Amino acid sequence: MSDRWYSKAVVYCLDIDSFADSDGDGCGDIRGLIGRLDYLSRLGINCLWLNPIHPSPGKDDGYDVSDFYNVDPRFGTLGDFAELLHQAANRGIKVIIDLVVNHTSDQHPWFVSARSSPDSPYRDWYVWSETAPEDRKQGMVFPGEQDETWSYDRTAKLWYYHRFYKFQPDLNIENPEVRAEIKKICAFWLQLGVSGFRMDAVPFIIEKTEPGSPTAPMDFDFLSDLRQHVQWRKGDAVLLAEANVEPEKLVTYFGDEGGSSNRIHMLFDFMLNARLVLGLARQDTEPIIDALRDSPKLPDGGQWATFLRNHDEIDLSRLTAEQRKDVLDQFGPDESMQLYGRGIRRRLAPMLGNDRRRIELAYALQFSLRGTPVIRYGEEIGMGENLELEGRYAIRTPMQWNNLPNGGFSSADPKQVIRPVISGGEYGFETLNATLQRHDPKSLLSWFERMIRTLRETPEIGGGTCTHVDVPAPRGILVHRADADTGTMLFVHNLGTEDGVVDLSSLAAEADFPNDVLADQKYPEPGEFDKISVAGYGYRWIRMRRTA
Ligand code: GLC
């Protein structure tokens, strides 16, 4: 167990282009990030997930790769990247990168060659159809921005498949050469020193697409094969997958039935994400209790990755229409806050009305639930969104470091900066930035540091079992516990505005020198556990027992 570093990780996700610009060209870069590693180290995170770092025409913010074996020249060089890995390792921080191999950019030399001639060695690397597939208007991921999943290519005089945007042709996973190339890409970055991959769009990678048959069979063996390859090249490397699929299909991504995890190590818990947001919106713990109860038992070595916000919209598509409406009414009432008819393109702080108590409550809850917490850059200082920017760019504005021009993100002319830094009002860099919060022991940033440090003293969360404690409680109060061979933790979170009390005396016998290790305020000692009080939007992490 101790070797599974990912079960004790706190993952911080960032996009190099919007984090820190070292050379004043307006775009964040690797050297800028290196300069901020001490900040991340103090925050307490120990794993960085970098959004795509590869050369790209940038039509989908880097998720349209044109060379898998290099870094985007705007970010620096491979040399800078190797230096980043070294500097991060010096601080005990592992680095994982986005692996976007469902598709390439249409400007990738493979696709350029593939479309140019039937004799191209890359022709069969993509998915083609000679006739217009009947199902081409089905399965779009970006409704409103994408009209079809098969487009006609005039050069090839064929239709090609693209699950995502038209400029992202899908690779043909059934071709053994493509599989070999994906393994080679992984091996290359592992050799350089990354600790694993956040695998993009995994269900779509393994679908064996045929024109005219919208429900393609899935090739899970490829995941077993890739896992073996990755593990042989670097024993402790991890795969963290994006697979937003129905709950009953999830376990297959972790491994074959019955065995220990032999495919993906970690999956983002999209189901929990939507239920957490629903629970917060309704101030009701029921959806979260359901999520904990319904989530499948994972094979040994499998782990959830929890999150509240990521770089995409909050996807509410797995909620019922009524549930979705409740969330939108609370957190995204204006149409400009919504996206693709299923999601919210906002940061968490503005969704919660910038109520500091409620932001703490939400993150304390996420970080206390089973799995490995993942946090998006800027959330630790409570950044806002810019709804004037298109689509998901609203939540991809530059990091706010201080109150210098461009929030200290870049010394470039503001017109040259990749996206405007949020300025003015309650979320503007003038008053909301890392430096101001650093100097304030009561700031959200200081709170995040404390919370993350506490989590790291609490291995029961990432490595233990998490159970809902089923006792009578007001509808806003969630009680759950985490047990591992290191001890037991008890958590009380109040999603509602009313102060409340729960009777937890049935647990008193298990306690040994119980104490609040994190709480929104000072509470009376737990005593007999018969009157555990918690304020509106309050929370308590109680260490019940530590095993020697
Ligand atoms: C994933 C990414 C998203 C991207 C898409 C296509 O869903 O999270 O940002 O647009 O894949 O690569």
XYZ file of C-alpha atoms and ligand atoms in Angstrom:
560
model
C 0.000 0.000 0.000
C 2.710 2.488 0.952
C 4.124 2.329 -2.553
C 0.915 3.488 -4.151
C 1.852 7.129 -4.131
C -1.289 8.107 -6.028
C -3.508 7.167 -3.105
C -1.766 9.812 -1.012
C -1.514 12.455 -3.696
C -3.072 15.875 -3.940
C -3.189 16.711 -7.632
C -3.013 20.277 -8.955
C -4.057 20.815 -12.536
C -2.799 23.692 -14.638
C -2.369 24.868 -18.159
C 1.160 26.139 -18.770
C -0.092 28.933 -21.037
C -2.129 30.584 -18.293
C 0.034 30.017 -15.206
C 3.169 32.198 -15.339
C 4.954 33.929 -18.198
C 8.731 34.258 -17.653
C 9.771 35.973 -20.882
C 7.097 38.623 -21.271
C 5.603 37.382 -24.544
C 2.140 37.140 -23.022
C 2.002 33.341 -22.911
C 2.777 31.268 -19.829
C 5.792 29.010 -20.155
C 7.743 26.233 -18.476
C 10.330 28.538 -16.932
C 7.484 30.578 -15.457
C 6.075 27.424 -13.921
C 9.484 26.431 -12.543
C 9.603 29.832 -10.837
C 6.315 29.034 -9.096
C 7.140 25.533 -7.877
C 7.940 26.827 -4.409
C 4.448 28.294 -4.235
C 2.984 24.902 -5.168
C 5.258 23.123 -2.749
C 4.135 25.373 0.092
C 0.520 24.800 -0.882
C 1.251 21.153 -0.162
C 0.313 19.544 -3.457
C 2.516 16.653 -4.550
C 1.393 15.941 -8.084
C 1.029 18.292 -11.009
C -1.235 17.440 -13.915
C -0.325 19.527 -16.932
C -2.951 20.140 -19.612
C -1.545 19.375 -23.093
C 2.049 20.540 -23.486
C 2.582 19.524 -27.110
C 2.845 21.613 -30.268
C -0.672 22.335 -31.474
C -2.548 24.712 -33.754
C -4.421 25.534 -30.536
C -7.957 25.250 -31.866
C -8.997 23.223 -28.789
C -6.560 24.730 -26.295
C -3.897 22.118 -27.033
C -6.226 19.099 -27.185
C -5.460 19.068 -30.917
C -1.882 17.786 -30.974
C 0.370 18.142 -34.020
C 3.525 16.518 -32.568
C 3.503 14.081 -29.651
C 7.272 14.129 -29.188
C 7.853 17.747 -28.353
C 6.637 20.653 -26.243
C 4.792 23.609 -27.694
C 7.535 26.127 -28.591
C 5.440 28.842 -26.901
C 6.088 26.996 -23.617
C 9.833 26.453 -24.102
C 11.944 23.494 -25.123
C 12.263 19.847 -24.196
C 15.304 20.954 -22.224
C 13.130 23.282 -20.151
C 10.697 20.442 -19.618
C 13.421 18.105 -18.343
C 14.498 20.893 -15.987
C 10.918 21.247 -14.764
C 10.809 17.522 -13.966
C 14.058 17.791 -12.057
C 12.995 20.871 -10.093
C 9.603 19.377 -9.302
C 11.196 16.115 -8.125
C 13.496 18.126 -5.831
C 10.356 19.336 -4.091
C 8.694 15.935 -3.962
C 6.242 16.849 -6.718
C 5.429 14.311 -9.432
C 4.363 15.452 -12.867
C 1.761 13.799 -15.057
C 0.822 15.040 -18.506
C -2.255 14.890 -20.664
C -2.129 12.042 -23.164
C -4.485 12.982 -25.979
C -4.421 10.025 -28.358
C -8.039 9.546 -29.324
C -7.357 11.978 -32.135
C -4.710 14.246 -33.575
C -4.923 17.712 -35.040
C -5.872 17.695 -38.728
C -2.541 19.478 -39.159
C -0.555 16.591 -37.700
C 1.840 15.298 -40.394
C 0.230 11.855 -40.047
C -3.167 13.178 -41.090
C -1.718 15.477 -43.739
C -0.051 12.439 -45.283
C -3.025 10.112 -44.707
C -5.452 12.322 -46.587
C -3.002 13.033 -49.416
C -2.917 9.593 -51.004
C -4.354 6.091 -50.681
C -0.762 4.875 -50.683
C 0.266 6.943 -47.674
C 1.731 4.782 -44.887
C -0.559 6.727 -42.556
C -3.780 6.215 -44.521
C -4.990 3.470 -42.238
C -4.053 5.403 -39.096
C -7.399 7.202 -39.285
C -11.007 6.060 -39.644
C -12.517 6.484 -43.121
C -15.729 5.782 -44.962
C -16.309 5.853 -48.702
C -19.937 6.811 -48.349
C -21.669 9.304 -46.098
C -22.321 7.386 -42.826
C -25.988 7.464 -41.836
C -25.112 8.069 -38.209
C -22.903 11.060 -38.914
C -25.219 13.441 -37.068
C -25.009 11.381 -33.877
C -22.683 11.272 -30.898
C -21.382 14.855 -30.988
C -19.486 15.868 -27.853
C -19.827 19.603 -28.460
C -23.437 20.195 -29.524
C -23.859 23.707 -30.845
C -20.227 23.882 -31.912
C -20.052 20.600 -33.802
C -22.557 19.477 -36.482
C -21.452 15.935 -37.184
C -18.990 13.189 -36.277
C -18.056 12.287 -39.855
C -16.849 14.976 -42.253
C -16.028 14.793 -45.938
C -12.421 15.379 -46.844
C -12.088 16.779 -50.356
C -8.459 15.753 -50.750
C -8.986 12.141 -49.762
C -12.480 12.107 -51.310
C -13.533 10.117 -48.247
C -15.409 10.726 -45.029
C -13.330 10.687 -41.844
C -14.458 10.127 -38.300
C -14.028 12.703 -35.549
C -15.728 12.180 -32.205
C -14.830 15.738 -31.220
C -14.330 18.816 -33.421
C -13.919 18.471 -37.165
C -10.243 19.420 -36.886
C -9.621 16.435 -34.554
C -9.659 13.282 -36.735
C -9.821 10.086 -34.661
C -6.889 7.707 -34.767
C -7.708 4.148 -35.795
C -7.040 2.164 -32.652
C -7.576 -1.117 -34.488
C -4.416 -0.539 -36.454
C -1.499 -2.264 -34.647
C 0.846 0.480 -35.838
C -1.258 3.092 -34.065
C -1.215 1.046 -30.859
C 2.548 0.682 -31.103
C 2.916 4.411 -31.637
C 0.792 5.254 -28.585
C 3.010 2.999 -26.487
C 6.061 4.674 -27.921
C 4.699 8.101 -27.001
C 4.145 6.929 -23.411
C 7.598 5.390 -23.263
C 9.190 8.596 -24.518
C 7.692 10.787 -21.798
C 8.264 8.194 -19.070
C 11.882 8.047 -20.125
C 12.084 11.811 -19.702
C 10.718 11.422 -16.181
C 6.974 11.997 -16.057
C 5.090 9.932 -13.465
C 2.125 9.067 -15.627
C -0.654 10.330 -17.799
C -4.073 11.869 -17.569
C -5.627 9.964 -20.433
C -8.045 12.037 -22.415
C -11.353 10.663 -23.694
C -10.639 6.998 -22.910
C -14.033 5.511 -23.937
C -13.536 7.046 -27.360
C -9.957 5.793 -27.671
C -11.083 2.202 -27.298
C -14.237 2.329 -29.419
C -13.935 0.328 -32.627
C -15.823 2.676 -34.867
C -17.603 1.447 -37.996
C -19.548 3.822 -40.226
C -23.289 3.453 -39.708
C -23.040 1.687 -36.360
C -23.256 4.275 -33.586
C -22.638 1.805 -30.755
C -19.155 0.530 -31.436
C -17.688 -2.440 -29.537
C -15.008 -1.475 -27.011
C -11.500 -2.814 -26.938
C -10.602 -3.022 -23.249
C -7.650 -5.263 -24.000
C -5.845 -2.242 -25.326
C -6.024 -0.692 -21.856
C -4.584 -3.839 -20.234
C -1.873 -3.887 -22.827
C -1.024 -0.208 -22.380
C -0.982 -0.571 -18.600
C 1.482 -3.427 -18.816
C 3.693 -1.490 -21.147
C 3.666 1.627 -18.987
C 4.353 -0.379 -15.841
C 7.292 -2.215 -17.357
C 8.826 1.054 -18.425
C 8.271 2.739 -15.068
C 6.986 0.677 -12.187
C 5.162 3.408 -10.282
C 3.754 5.336 -13.234
C -0.005 5.904 -13.149
C -2.824 6.219 -15.616
C -5.579 8.635 -14.622
C -8.464 8.473 -17.032
C -11.261 10.660 -18.169
C -14.121 8.216 -18.742
C -17.467 9.866 -18.197
C -19.583 6.727 -18.678
C -22.556 5.040 -16.989
C -21.696 3.818 -13.459
C -22.120 0.129 -14.320
C -19.467 0.404 -17.013
C -16.823 2.013 -14.817
C -15.227 -1.026 -13.207
C -14.215 -2.493 -16.562
C -11.921 0.497 -17.045
C -10.042 -0.406 -13.864
C -9.581 -4.062 -14.720
C -10.987 -7.475 -15.578
C -13.692 -8.633 -13.304
C -12.538 -10.265 -10.099
C -8.860 -9.439 -10.305
C -6.884 -6.472 -9.083
C -6.652 -3.351 -11.201
C -4.769 -4.221 -14.386
C -5.939 -1.348 -16.584
C -6.431 2.243 -15.417
C -5.265 3.090 -11.870
C -7.479 6.100 -11.335
C -10.691 7.411 -12.837
C -12.210 10.837 -12.383
C -15.451 10.437 -10.480
C -17.821 12.351 -12.745
C -20.854 10.848 -11.059
C -19.758 12.113 -7.661
C -18.896 15.490 -9.168
C -22.428 16.068 -10.449
C -23.982 14.782 -7.208
C -21.728 16.979 -5.103
C -22.834 19.999 -7.058
C -26.462 18.896 -6.768
C -26.041 18.374 -3.015
C -24.576 21.857 -2.636
C -27.352 23.382 -4.755
C -30.152 21.684 -2.829
C -28.371 21.908 0.530
C -29.252 18.271 0.833
C -26.891 15.374 1.494
C -29.071 12.754 -0.210
C -27.390 12.933 -3.668
C -23.957 12.541 -2.075
C -25.054 9.617 0.065
C -26.526 8.040 -3.090
C -23.279 8.592 -4.956
C -21.240 6.946 -2.191
C -23.679 4.043 -1.996
C -24.006 3.539 -5.757
C -20.365 3.811 -6.688
C -19.053 0.384 -7.601
C -16.497 -1.437 -5.486
C -13.131 -0.958 -7.119
C -10.631 -3.726 -7.738
C -7.565 -3.680 -5.541
C -5.300 -0.809 -6.570
C -8.113 1.106 -8.272
C -8.727 4.611 -6.995
C -11.165 7.474 -7.597
C -9.997 10.968 -8.396
C -12.421 13.518 -6.957
C -12.929 17.044 -8.227
C -15.263 19.993 -8.037
C -13.921 22.023 -10.940
C -11.710 21.124 -13.864
C -10.765 22.861 -17.119
C -14.077 21.920 -18.779
C -17.697 22.747 -18.053
C -19.362 21.001 -15.081
C -21.148 18.176 -16.836
C -24.686 17.722 -15.529
C -25.826 15.352 -18.262
C -26.138 12.362 -15.941
C -28.565 14.163 -13.639
C -32.321 14.054 -14.246
C -33.938 17.088 -15.888
C -35.327 18.149 -12.523
C -31.978 17.808 -10.760
C -30.231 19.671 -13.570
C -32.757 22.469 -13.298
C -32.132 22.818 -9.562
C -28.390 23.081 -10.129
C -28.759 25.602 -12.948
C -31.231 27.703 -10.966
C -28.728 27.981 -8.143
C -25.376 28.046 -9.881
C -25.877 28.963 -13.533
C -29.175 30.820 -13.921
C -28.023 32.971 -16.809
C -27.781 31.337 -20.205
C -24.303 32.816 -20.634
C -23.147 30.602 -17.727
C -24.277 27.410 -19.461
C -22.631 25.343 -22.147
C -23.541 22.568 -24.595
C -27.001 22.308 -23.047
C -25.528 20.217 -20.234
C -23.045 22.178 -18.223
C -21.825 25.213 -16.340
C -18.795 27.205 -17.403
C -18.017 28.849 -14.089
C -15.469 28.700 -11.303
C -16.621 27.478 -7.903
C -16.248 30.713 -5.899
C -18.726 32.725 -8.009
C -21.084 29.730 -8.168
C -21.209 29.856 -4.382
C -21.756 33.623 -4.331
C -18.191 34.120 -3.114
C -19.338 33.021 0.328
C -16.111 32.104 2.038
C -17.767 29.702 4.473
C -19.460 27.837 1.688
C -16.309 27.615 -0.458
C -14.412 26.107 2.481
C -17.275 23.721 3.157
C -17.341 22.553 -0.463
C -13.613 21.920 -0.668
C -13.367 20.384 2.813
C -16.089 17.978 1.715
C -14.465 17.099 -1.613
C -11.071 16.535 -0.003
C -12.532 14.344 2.753
C -14.345 11.947 0.434
C -12.704 8.719 -0.726
C -10.095 9.013 -3.426
C -7.417 11.383 -4.550
C -8.418 15.051 -4.667
C -7.710 17.064 -7.790
C -7.821 20.847 -7.728
C -7.664 23.321 -10.598
C -5.191 26.237 -10.456
C -6.656 29.455 -9.092
C -9.345 27.698 -7.044
C -7.078 27.983 -4.003
C -7.408 31.772 -4.126
C -11.069 31.729 -5.199
C -10.679 33.058 -8.733
C -13.714 34.012 -10.806
C -14.624 33.468 -14.454
C -14.869 35.771 -17.448
C -18.134 35.063 -19.223
C -17.191 37.373 -22.057
C -14.703 34.795 -23.256
C -15.913 32.075 -25.550
C -16.993 28.648 -24.271
C -14.672 27.005 -21.782
C -12.136 29.850 -21.994
C -14.287 31.619 -19.403
C -12.571 29.488 -16.731
C -9.108 29.484 -18.292
C -8.012 33.027 -17.468
C -4.437 33.681 -16.289
C -3.418 32.988 -12.708
C -3.572 36.077 -10.489
C -0.258 36.417 -8.679
C -0.228 40.005 -7.420
C -1.581 43.480 -8.121
C 1.020 44.454 -10.718
C -0.124 44.866 -14.346
C -1.670 41.627 -15.732
C -1.894 40.377 -12.160
C 1.826 39.544 -12.252
C 1.113 36.808 -14.782
C 3.058 38.514 -17.541
C 4.992 41.718 -18.172
C 3.646 41.910 -21.736
C 1.373 44.621 -23.042
C -2.107 43.542 -21.869
C -3.158 43.286 -25.526
C -0.519 40.604 -26.064
C -1.596 38.434 -23.151
C -3.172 35.113 -24.250
C -6.405 35.918 -22.441
C -7.221 38.971 -20.366
C -6.500 38.684 -16.657
C -9.691 39.219 -14.651
C -9.628 42.850 -13.547
C -11.892 45.023 -11.399
C -14.730 43.983 -9.124
C -14.571 41.367 -6.405
C -12.613 38.833 -8.536
C -10.155 41.284 -10.116
C -6.426 40.726 -9.669
C -6.153 44.121 -7.954
C -7.780 42.700 -4.818
C -7.792 38.952 -5.422
C -4.312 37.524 -5.854
C -1.889 35.018 -4.378
C 0.463 37.584 -2.830
C -2.208 39.407 -0.842
C -3.549 36.093 0.376
C -0.083 34.870 1.240
C 0.274 37.764 3.691
C -3.064 37.055 5.304
C -3.217 34.044 7.636
C -7.014 34.153 7.371
C -7.108 34.064 3.563
C -8.552 31.264 1.462
C -5.028 30.417 0.279
C -3.815 30.044 3.889
C -6.842 27.884 4.577
C -6.087 25.665 1.578
C -2.505 25.210 2.797
C -3.773 24.144 6.198
C -6.420 21.879 4.761
C -4.023 20.153 2.353
C -1.426 19.698 5.119
C -4.119 18.161 7.289
C -5.147 15.830 4.496
C -1.583 14.683 4.141
C -1.582 13.719 7.802
C -4.753 11.765 7.130
C -3.878 8.742 4.987
C -7.269 7.208 5.834
C -8.898 9.425 3.193
C -6.902 8.360 0.157
C -6.004 4.853 1.210
C -8.836 3.731 3.476
C -12.508 2.891 3.168
C -15.088 5.651 3.163
C -18.560 5.045 4.581
C -21.599 7.155 5.192
C -22.506 7.066 8.894
C -26.232 6.468 8.860
C -27.566 8.329 11.895
C -30.570 10.669 12.140
C -29.319 14.077 10.968
C -30.767 17.262 9.499
C -30.979 16.988 5.716
C -27.995 19.256 5.176
C -25.589 17.410 7.469
C -23.425 14.646 6.112
C -21.560 12.336 8.475
C -19.002 9.967 7.034
C -15.924 8.135 8.212
C -12.664 6.882 6.797
C -10.958 3.791 8.190
C -7.538 2.394 7.469
C -4.907 0.496 9.399
C -3.545 3.891 10.459
C -6.746 4.789 12.311
C -10.200 6.321 11.927
C -11.391 9.745 10.871
C -14.888 11.110 11.297
C -16.253 13.937 9.160
C -19.251 16.187 9.677
C -20.170 18.645 6.905
C -23.131 20.987 6.882
C -24.385 21.872 3.410
C -27.203 23.942 4.854
C -27.340 27.409 6.385
C -28.799 26.331 9.740
C -26.580 25.316 12.642
C -27.189 21.691 13.583
C -26.425 18.944 16.067
C -26.032 15.208 15.510
C -25.998 12.432 18.035
C -22.983 10.267 17.309
C -22.840 8.551 20.694
C -22.926 5.154 18.960
C -19.350 5.906 17.852
C -18.041 7.076 21.228
C -16.613 3.680 22.178
C -14.308 3.754 19.155
C -12.778 7.086 20.081
C -9.347 7.402 21.591
C -8.317 10.984 22.361
C -10.615 12.398 19.646
C -9.955 15.930 18.428
C -10.881 18.329 15.624
C -7.953 18.435 13.216
C -9.750 20.806 10.859
C -12.914 22.788 11.443
C -14.509 26.051 10.397
C -14.374 27.272 14.003
C -13.545 26.134 17.513
C -16.126 23.590 18.721
C -16.632 22.064 22.172
C -14.715 18.811 22.769
C -16.631 15.791 21.376
C -17.172 14.383 24.919
C -19.691 11.540 24.739
C -20.350 12.306 21.033
C -24.022 12.763 21.826
C -24.091 16.423 20.819
C -21.760 16.996 17.899
C -22.614 20.487 16.752
C -21.752 22.062 13.444
C -22.504 25.576 12.208
C -24.338 26.443 8.989
C -21.875 25.767 6.142
C -19.555 24.446 8.852
C -17.440 21.309 8.889
C -15.400 19.209 11.284
C -12.703 16.671 10.555
C -12.358 14.693 13.770
C -9.537 12.277 14.324
C -11.211 9.475 16.265
C -8.273 7.224 16.695
C -4.743 6.807 15.500
C -3.190 3.358 15.449
C 0.334 3.301 16.754
C -11.473 16.088 -23.130
C -10.874 17.354 -22.577
C -11.451 18.534 -23.323
C -11.142 18.382 -24.802
C -11.628 17.041 -25.335
C -11.085 16.737 -26.711
O -12.832 15.995 -22.874
O -11.086 17.437 -21.205
O -10.956 19.750 -22.835
O -11.766 19.409 -25.536
O -11.214 15.974 -24.507
O -9.733 16.363 -26.652
